[in-house]
Amino acid sequence: MKRLLTAISLLALTSLPALADPVKIGMITTLSGPPGYLGEQIRDGFQLAVEKEGGKLGGVDVEVVVEDDGLKPGNGLQIADKFMNEEGIKLITGIVFSNVAGAAVPEIVDNGAIYISPNAGPSNLAGASCNKNYFVVSWQNDALHEATGVAAKKLGYKTAVALAPNYQAGKDSIAGFKREFGGEVTEIYTALDQTDFASEMAQIRAAAPDVVFQFHPGGLGIAFLKQYQQAGLLGQIPMVLSEPSLDSVILGAVGDAAIGIKGTTHWAADFDNEASKELVSAWKAKYPDRPLTTYGQQGYDTARLIASAFAKTGGVDDMDALQAALKEANFDSTRGNFAFGNNQHPVQDWFLTEVVAGADGKPEIKTVEKLREAAGDIYAAECKM
Amino acid sequence: MILVIEQILNGLQFGVMLFLLAAGLTLIFGIMGVINLAHGSLYMIGAYAGTWVAMETGSFWIGIPAALVAAALTGFAIETLVIRRLYTRDHLDQVLATFGLILIFNQSVTLIFGRQPLFTSLPGFFEGSVEIIPGLPYPTYRLLIIAVGLLVALGLYFLINRTRIGMLVRAGATNRDMVRALGVDIRLLYTIVFGLGALLAGLAGFMAAPILAVQVGMGEQILLVTFVVVVIGGVGSIRGAFVAGILLGVSDTLLRAFLPGLLRQVMTGPEADALGVGIASTGIYLLMVIVLLFRPKGLFPVGS
């Protein structure tokens, strides 16, 4: 009897690790410095989806390993190597900034791991160098700003000053805006670590355009809008913004002055679908003091996509099956319509938004109308996959 | 023309901010011989403490003493607990220790305030802009910054040149060992100087808060330029810090504002922008190289 018990307990011991060993998902993201809240939102949105399933995604136990890249491409690459070589992680996500993605993503996909972007969608990875192991859940950088170009054109503006930091996503943003706007555009490039825009304000005033388009994510966007207001330009020259320049944290910082600003987005907190409502209420319950931004939504959607694939494959043992399951995008996105194009970037709808005074008197982002339907990106055609 | 004037004002405002930071740094470096990388953290602490108090009390003005006190107290603490042990060590040890302080302060602020930036609103009068000459509205608050910066410069001038403590500071910058040999309590002098530097950094941080986002790591963004100001001005020289601060502020702003436009006259758009932004962002370092070539000890060298 004793021997039988021992045998049973031994058996239990050997089979236990197989049950309890969770699938590790690597998250490289920007948590420190001024744009730290972007990574924080992505991480917490992702974790919210994991917690909703009680530590699982698609019925599979997962462990999310988070590391901070500090907005340094070199760090991102190093963390990716560590994840793959030391921790044996095969599924990585989380990068906020395109310059970090540009360094880390090729290394990850070349090593046979899968990378799913919850934010950055740089043009140089979307076209000819697309890869079957590389997915983007958020948007392709250009597409994000093409929608804003569509909006500016629709609102009847003819001339624009476009400002963006001098790095890949900044160049993509102005290229995307110009492509759909069609009017005359004066381009001004800023530095990615620049927080004082006084000189740019003077240039905008001198150029006196119909509209200002600017792409400044995170803390940069707060500084830009506040200074735009202090320079007395806010009531003078209207602004249309893409979602990274007008997230709900930026809105909170700028306050009432932001009322009336038009923007474009792929998702807003007032979306009327089940998945979105579920996310918004779960976030409010967990983080009552922190507004939910599109970054949090993107992190959440990324986790939901992974869950849909895990439900089919049961984990990362068969990478080809996982890749195929991810490509189906068989999940209820919080943004409504969602599919992957042939370069595995989203094909989705874009919306016009406006900042209005909410019920509690604080400004909030309200969805006005649909601007584009099932829009992909122009680089998809160059992708041979 | 109006654009040029506005850009010069912008440069002036950036310049006085640099001066407020550089004044403390140059004294600490010149008199105590300590490279204090954590100076940017004092700037951040001033911004956070002042902004937090301003948010809680609803008054921007109460934020000012809060910022000054918080930064000065932190400065005293850093000096007594860490820097005091490093006077005799070489610069590498000081850099390591103060770099460690940066990490500690950044992490502590993240723990206390979170990663989302803080924000203040200005008192109504300073929200908007005033028309200083016809056709040129300029943000009132930036004018206030310029005024405060110039007042501080004047105050420091009197403090350094007209008071007993200023005399000791000047003597300390010229020859530390002689001051000590004459029986001056050099430890007290060091603590006062460090506290004064911290105070100015805190003031700069709080003044910058309504314009920039108050966020973790804000000090490191401006610290590098501040070191350039110290080097160009001459280590230990307040006058040098003032002249170099204004010089750098104005030239950096003008380069960024006008160089891409000028290059566009001779080149095609995107290339001109790329080159213009590139040169403009290295402009201040170029200026430093040129100054050091002709005046290796900076514009206003102190001592021998």
PDB file of C-alpha atoms in Angstrom, chain A residues 30-221:
ATOM      1  CA  THR A  30       9.159  51.396 -22.626  1.00  0.00           C
ATOM      2  CA  LEU A  31       8.435  51.929 -18.923  1.00  0.00           C
ATOM      3  CA  SER A  32      10.978  54.550 -17.897  1.00  0.00           C
ATOM      4  CA  GLY A  33      11.378  58.181 -18.828  1.00  0.00           C
ATOM      5  CA  PRO A  34       8.775  60.594 -20.149  1.00  0.00           C
ATOM      6  CA  PRO A  35       6.967  58.116 -22.407  1.00  0.00           C
ATOM      7  CA  GLY A  36       6.866  55.497 -19.617  1.00  0.00           C
ATOM      8  CA  TYR A  37       3.099  55.603 -19.338  1.00  0.00           C
ATOM      9  CA  LEU A  38       2.717  54.288 -22.891  1.00  0.00           C
ATOM     10  CA  GLY A  39       4.436  51.024 -22.015  1.00  0.00           C
ATOM     11  CA  GLU A  40       2.610  50.916 -18.716  1.00  0.00           C
ATOM     12  CA  GLN A  41      -0.737  51.117 -20.544  1.00  0.00           C
ATOM     13  CA  ILE A  42       0.242  48.375 -22.994  1.00  0.00           C
ATOM     14  CA  ARG A  43       1.443  46.142 -20.171  1.00  0.00           C
ATOM     15  CA  ASP A  44      -1.626  46.693 -17.993  1.00  0.00           C
ATOM     16  CA  GLY A  45      -4.051  46.297 -20.902  1.00  0.00           C
ATOM     17  CA  PHE A  46      -2.368  43.013 -21.767  1.00  0.00           C
ATOM     18  CA  GLN A  47      -2.423  41.830 -18.145  1.00  0.00           C
ATOM     19  CA  LEU A  48      -6.091  42.753 -17.861  1.00  0.00           C
ATOM     20  CA  ALA A  49      -6.916  40.201 -20.577  1.00  0.00           C
ATOM     21  CA  VAL A  50      -4.753  37.590 -18.817  1.00  0.00           C
ATOM     22  CA  GLU A  51      -6.372  38.256 -15.445  1.00  0.00           C
ATOM     23  CA  LYS A  52      -9.839  38.098 -16.957  1.00  0.00           C
ATOM     24  CA  GLU A  53      -9.122  34.462 -17.803  1.00  0.00           C
ATOM     25  CA  GLY A  54      -7.559  33.806 -14.415  1.00  0.00           C
ATOM     26  CA  GLY A  55      -3.920  33.761 -15.527  1.00  0.00           C
ATOM     27  CA  LYS A  56      -4.649  32.058 -18.830  1.00  0.00           C
ATOM     28  CA  LEU A  57      -4.969  33.041 -22.468  1.00  0.00           C
ATOM     29  CA  GLY A  58      -7.187  30.785 -24.576  1.00  0.00           C
ATOM     30  CA  GLY A  59      -7.190  28.243 -21.758  1.00  0.00           C
ATOM     31  CA  VAL A  60      -3.382  28.063 -21.619  1.00  0.00           C
ATOM     32  CA  ASP A  61      -1.512  29.155 -18.483  1.00  0.00           C
ATOM     33  CA  VAL A  62       0.741  32.074 -19.343  1.00  0.00           C
ATOM     34  CA  GLU A  63       3.478  33.997 -17.605  1.00  0.00           C
ATOM     35  CA  VAL A  64       4.200  37.488 -18.907  1.00  0.00           C
ATOM     36  CA  VAL A  65       7.859  38.476 -18.506  1.00  0.00           C
ATOM     37  CA  VAL A  66       8.176  42.270 -18.706  1.00  0.00           C
ATOM     38  CA  GLU A  67      11.404  44.204 -19.349  1.00  0.00           C
ATOM     39  CA  ASP A  68      11.933  47.937 -19.838  1.00  0.00           C
ATOM     40  CA  ASP A  69      13.802  49.019 -22.981  1.00  0.00           C
ATOM     41  CA  GLY A  70      14.173  52.649 -21.826  1.00  0.00           C
ATOM     42  CA  LEU A  71      13.478  53.801 -25.420  1.00  0.00           C
ATOM     43  CA  LYS A  72      16.924  52.549 -26.442  1.00  0.00           C
ATOM     44  CA  PRO A  73      17.084  50.328 -29.528  1.00  0.00           C
ATOM     45  CA  GLY A  74      20.220  48.611 -28.183  1.00  0.00           C
ATOM     46  CA  ASN A  75      18.437  47.654 -24.964  1.00  0.00           C
ATOM     47  CA  GLY A  76      15.476  46.306 -26.914  1.00  0.00           C
ATOM     48  CA  LEU A  77      17.760  44.056 -28.942  1.00  0.00           C
ATOM     49  CA  GLN A  78      19.575  42.850 -25.842  1.00  0.00           C
ATOM     50  CA  ILE A  79      16.336  41.988 -24.042  1.00  0.00           C
ATOM     51  CA  ALA A  80      15.073  40.139 -27.124  1.00  0.00           C
ATOM     52  CA  ASP A  81      18.249  38.034 -27.195  1.00  0.00           C
ATOM     53  CA  LYS A  82      17.963  37.326 -23.495  1.00  0.00           C
ATOM     54  CA  PHE A  83      14.321  36.305 -23.830  1.00  0.00           C
ATOM     55  CA  MET A  84      15.034  33.903 -26.677  1.00  0.00           C
ATOM     56  CA  ASN A  85      18.375  32.439 -25.656  1.00  0.00           C
ATOM     57  CA  GLU A  86      18.226  32.360 -21.873  1.00  0.00           C
ATOM     58  CA  GLU A  87      14.530  32.050 -21.144  1.00  0.00           C
ATOM     59  CA  GLY A  88      13.503  30.086 -24.238  1.00  0.00           C
ATOM     60  CA  ILE A  89      10.652  32.472 -25.005  1.00  0.00           C
ATOM     61  CA  LYS A  90       9.071  32.008 -28.428  1.00  0.00           C
ATOM     62  CA  LEU A  91       6.392  34.684 -28.380  1.00  0.00           C
ATOM     63  CA  ILE A  92       7.344  38.326 -27.864  1.00  0.00           C
ATOM     64  CA  THR A  93       5.331  41.554 -27.848  1.00  0.00           C
ATOM     65  CA  GLY A  94       5.216  44.999 -26.248  1.00  0.00           C
ATOM     66  CA  ILE A  95       7.485  47.430 -28.133  1.00  0.00           C
ATOM     67  CA  VAL A  96       6.188  51.006 -28.113  1.00  0.00           C
ATOM     68  CA  PHE A  97       8.631  52.884 -30.331  1.00  0.00           C
ATOM     69  CA  SER A  98       9.463  52.258 -33.967  1.00  0.00           C
ATOM     70  CA  ASN A  99      13.191  52.760 -33.540  1.00  0.00           C
ATOM     71  CA  VAL A 100      13.291  50.040 -30.870  1.00  0.00           C
ATOM     72  CA  ALA A 101      11.138  47.792 -33.040  1.00  0.00           C
ATOM     73  CA  GLY A 102      13.470  48.390 -35.974  1.00  0.00           C
ATOM     74  CA  ALA A 103      16.373  46.966 -33.980  1.00  0.00           C
ATOM     75  CA  ALA A 104      14.670  44.103 -32.153  1.00  0.00           C
ATOM     76  CA  VAL A 105      12.010  42.733 -34.530  1.00  0.00           C
ATOM     77  CA  PRO A 106      14.309  41.444 -37.326  1.00  0.00           C
ATOM     78  CA  GLU A 107      16.419  39.638 -34.717  1.00  0.00           C
ATOM     79  CA  ILE A 108      13.329  38.012 -33.180  1.00  0.00           C
ATOM     80  CA  VAL A 109      11.710  36.803 -36.396  1.00  0.00           C
ATOM     81  CA  ASP A 110      15.027  35.609 -37.858  1.00  0.00           C
ATOM     82  CA  ASN A 111      15.415  33.385 -34.813  1.00  0.00           C
ATOM     83  CA  GLY A 112      12.090  31.721 -35.505  1.00  0.00           C
ATOM     84  CA  ALA A 113      10.214  33.386 -32.667  1.00  0.00           C
ATOM     85  CA  ILE A 114       6.959  35.248 -33.302  1.00  0.00           C
ATOM     86  CA  TYR A 115       6.656  38.975 -32.622  1.00  0.00           C
ATOM     87  CA  ILE A 116       3.244  40.625 -32.260  1.00  0.00           C
ATOM     88  CA  SER A 117       3.355  44.416 -32.163  1.00  0.00           C
ATOM     89  CA  PRO A 118       0.873  46.151 -29.870  1.00  0.00           C
ATOM     90  CA  ASN A 119       1.936  49.596 -31.099  1.00  0.00           C
ATOM     91  CA  ALA A 120       4.787  50.428 -33.492  1.00  0.00           C
ATOM     92  CA  GLY A 121       4.175  49.585 -37.149  1.00  0.00           C
ATOM     93  CA  PRO A 122       7.151  51.134 -38.977  1.00  0.00           C
ATOM     94  CA  SER A 123       7.037  51.312 -42.795  1.00  0.00           C
ATOM     95  CA  ASN A 124      10.393  49.589 -43.238  1.00  0.00           C
ATOM     96  CA  LEU A 125       9.016  46.353 -41.759  1.00  0.00           C
ATOM     97  CA  ALA A 126       5.619  46.506 -43.470  1.00  0.00           C
ATOM     98  CA  GLY A 127       6.583  46.213 -47.130  1.00  0.00           C
ATOM     99  CA  ALA A 128       9.246  44.151 -48.894  1.00  0.00           C
ATOM    100  CA  SER A 129      10.766  42.986 -45.608  1.00  0.00           C
ATOM    101  CA  CYS A 130       7.502  41.674 -44.155  1.00  0.00           C
ATOM    102  CA  ASN A 131       7.796  38.341 -42.364  1.00  0.00           C
ATOM    103  CA  LYS A 132       5.416  35.542 -41.552  1.00  0.00           C
ATOM    104  CA  ASN A 133       6.484  35.676 -37.912  1.00  0.00           C
ATOM    105  CA  TYR A 134       5.733  39.384 -37.586  1.00  0.00           C
ATOM    106  CA  PHE A 135       2.222  40.617 -36.782  1.00  0.00           C
ATOM    107  CA  VAL A 136       0.983  44.122 -36.027  1.00  0.00           C
ATOM    108  CA  VAL A 137      -2.241  44.425 -34.019  1.00  0.00           C
ATOM    109  CA  SER A 138      -2.313  48.214 -33.683  1.00  0.00           C
ATOM    110  CA  TRP A 139      -1.893  49.858 -37.076  1.00  0.00           C
ATOM    111  CA  GLN A 140       0.769  50.519 -39.695  1.00  0.00           C
ATOM    112  CA  ASN A 141       2.364  53.889 -38.856  1.00  0.00           C
ATOM    113  CA  ASP A 142       1.372  55.569 -42.128  1.00  0.00           C
ATOM    114  CA  ALA A 143      -2.239  54.352 -41.925  1.00  0.00           C
ATOM    115  CA  LEU A 144      -2.570  55.942 -38.514  1.00  0.00           C
ATOM    116  CA  HIS A 145      -1.859  59.347 -39.997  1.00  0.00           C
ATOM    117  CA  GLU A 146      -3.475  58.811 -43.424  1.00  0.00           C
ATOM    118  CA  ALA A 147      -6.771  58.857 -41.551  1.00  0.00           C
ATOM    119  CA  THR A 148      -5.841  62.271 -40.184  1.00  0.00           C
ATOM    120  CA  GLY A 149      -5.055  63.438 -43.719  1.00  0.00           C
ATOM    121  CA  VAL A 150      -8.500  62.249 -44.800  1.00  0.00           C
ATOM    122  CA  ALA A 151     -10.057  64.154 -41.911  1.00  0.00           C
ATOM    123  CA  ALA A 152      -8.177  67.389 -42.648  1.00  0.00           C
ATOM    124  CA  LYS A 153      -9.191  67.223 -46.305  1.00  0.00           C
ATOM    125  CA  LYS A 154     -12.811  66.487 -45.406  1.00  0.00           C
ATOM    126  CA  LEU A 155     -12.889  69.452 -43.035  1.00  0.00           C
ATOM    127  CA  GLY A 156     -11.969  71.641 -45.971  1.00  0.00           C
ATOM    128  CA  TYR A 157      -8.439  72.725 -45.068  1.00  0.00           C
ATOM    129  CA  LYS A 158      -6.048  73.582 -47.899  1.00  0.00           C
ATOM    130  CA  THR A 159      -2.701  74.355 -46.257  1.00  0.00           C
ATOM    131  CA  ALA A 160      -1.095  72.652 -43.289  1.00  0.00           C
ATOM    132  CA  VAL A 161       2.000  72.719 -41.137  1.00  0.00           C
ATOM    133  CA  ALA A 162       3.000  69.189 -40.172  1.00  0.00           C
ATOM    134  CA  LEU A 163       5.337  68.581 -37.240  1.00  0.00           C
ATOM    135  CA  ALA A 164       6.872  65.332 -36.046  1.00  0.00           C
ATOM    136  CA  PRO A 165      10.027  64.095 -34.307  1.00  0.00           C
ATOM    137  CA  ASN A 166      12.889  63.228 -36.609  1.00  0.00           C
ATOM    138  CA  TYR A 167      12.764  59.392 -36.458  1.00  0.00           C
ATOM    139  CA  GLN A 168      11.121  56.576 -38.405  1.00  0.00           C
ATOM    140  CA  ALA A 169       7.608  56.907 -36.985  1.00  0.00           C
ATOM    141  CA  GLY A 170       7.802  60.706 -37.318  1.00  0.00           C
ATOM    142  CA  LYS A 171       8.698  60.474 -41.001  1.00  0.00           C
ATOM    143  CA  ASP A 172       5.986  57.843 -41.532  1.00  0.00           C
ATOM    144  CA  SER A 173       3.477  60.136 -39.873  1.00  0.00           C
ATOM    145  CA  ILE A 174       4.095  63.116 -42.136  1.00  0.00           C
ATOM    146  CA  ALA A 175       4.277  60.870 -45.213  1.00  0.00           C
ATOM    147  CA  GLY A 176       0.936  59.302 -44.291  1.00  0.00           C
ATOM    148  CA  PHE A 177      -0.731  62.628 -43.558  1.00  0.00           C
ATOM    149  CA  LYS A 178       0.483  64.183 -46.831  1.00  0.00           C
ATOM    150  CA  ARG A 179      -0.611  61.202 -48.902  1.00  0.00           C
ATOM    151  CA  GLU A 180      -4.298  61.658 -48.084  1.00  0.00           C
ATOM    152  CA  PHE A 181      -4.416  65.387 -47.333  1.00  0.00           C
ATOM    153  CA  GLY A 182      -3.427  66.469 -50.822  1.00  0.00           C
ATOM    154  CA  GLY A 183      -3.010  70.139 -49.877  1.00  0.00           C
ATOM    155  CA  GLU A 184       0.133  72.165 -49.383  1.00  0.00           C
ATOM    156  CA  VAL A 185       2.180  70.929 -46.410  1.00  0.00           C
ATOM    157  CA  THR A 186       5.102  72.629 -44.652  1.00  0.00           C
ATOM    158  CA  GLU A 187       7.138  70.031 -42.768  1.00  0.00           C
ATOM    159  CA  ILE A 188       8.944  70.732 -39.502  1.00  0.00           C
ATOM    160  CA  TYR A 189      10.988  68.046 -37.798  1.00  0.00           C
ATOM    161  CA  THR A 190      11.658  68.153 -34.056  1.00  0.00           C
ATOM    162  CA  ALA A 191      14.007  66.081 -31.899  1.00  0.00           C
ATOM    163  CA  LEU A 192      12.648  62.968 -30.182  1.00  0.00           C
ATOM    164  CA  ASP A 193      13.800  64.229 -26.781  1.00  0.00           C
ATOM    165  CA  GLN A 194      12.681  67.815 -27.350  1.00  0.00           C
ATOM    166  CA  THR A 195      10.192  69.245 -24.868  1.00  0.00           C
ATOM    167  CA  ASP A 196      10.336  72.957 -25.609  1.00  0.00           C
ATOM    168  CA  PHE A 197       8.561  73.847 -28.829  1.00  0.00           C
ATOM    169  CA  ALA A 198       8.686  77.649 -28.574  1.00  0.00           C
ATOM    170  CA  SER A 199      10.686  77.936 -31.772  1.00  0.00           C
ATOM    171  CA  GLU A 200       8.208  75.742 -33.660  1.00  0.00           C
ATOM    172  CA  MET A 201       5.305  77.807 -32.316  1.00  0.00           C
ATOM    173  CA  ALA A 202       6.850  80.915 -33.847  1.00  0.00           C
ATOM    174  CA  GLN A 203       7.288  79.124 -37.162  1.00  0.00           C
ATOM    175  CA  ILE A 204       3.650  78.004 -37.134  1.00  0.00           C
ATOM    176  CA  ARG A 205       2.510  81.545 -36.419  1.00  0.00           C
ATOM    177  CA  ALA A 206       4.612  82.871 -39.279  1.00  0.00           C
ATOM    178  CA  ALA A 207       3.374  80.233 -41.721  1.00  0.00           C
ATOM    179  CA  ALA A 208      -0.285  80.841 -40.717  1.00  0.00           C
ATOM    180  CA  PRO A 209      -1.667  77.611 -42.205  1.00  0.00           C
ATOM    181  CA  ASP A 210      -5.349  76.521 -42.294  1.00  0.00           C
ATOM    182  CA  VAL A 211      -4.587  73.646 -39.967  1.00  0.00           C
ATOM    183  CA  VAL A 212      -1.796  72.158 -37.863  1.00  0.00           C
ATOM    184  CA  PHE A 213      -1.045  68.451 -37.838  1.00  0.00           C
ATOM    185  CA  GLN A 214       1.427  67.225 -35.269  1.00  0.00           C
ATOM    186  CA  PHE A 215       2.581  63.806 -34.115  1.00  0.00           C
ATOM    187  CA  HIS A 216       4.091  63.893 -30.636  1.00  0.00           C
ATOM    188  CA  PRO A 217       3.379  60.831 -28.512  1.00  0.00           C
ATOM    189  CA  GLY A 218       3.321  60.772 -24.712  1.00  0.00           C
ATOM    190  CA  GLY A 219       4.874  63.582 -22.688  1.00  0.00           C
ATOM    191  CA  LEU A 220       5.941  65.384 -25.864  1.00  0.00           C
ATOM    192  CA  GLY A 221       2.291  65.745 -26.859  1.00  0.00           C
TER     193      GLY A 221
END
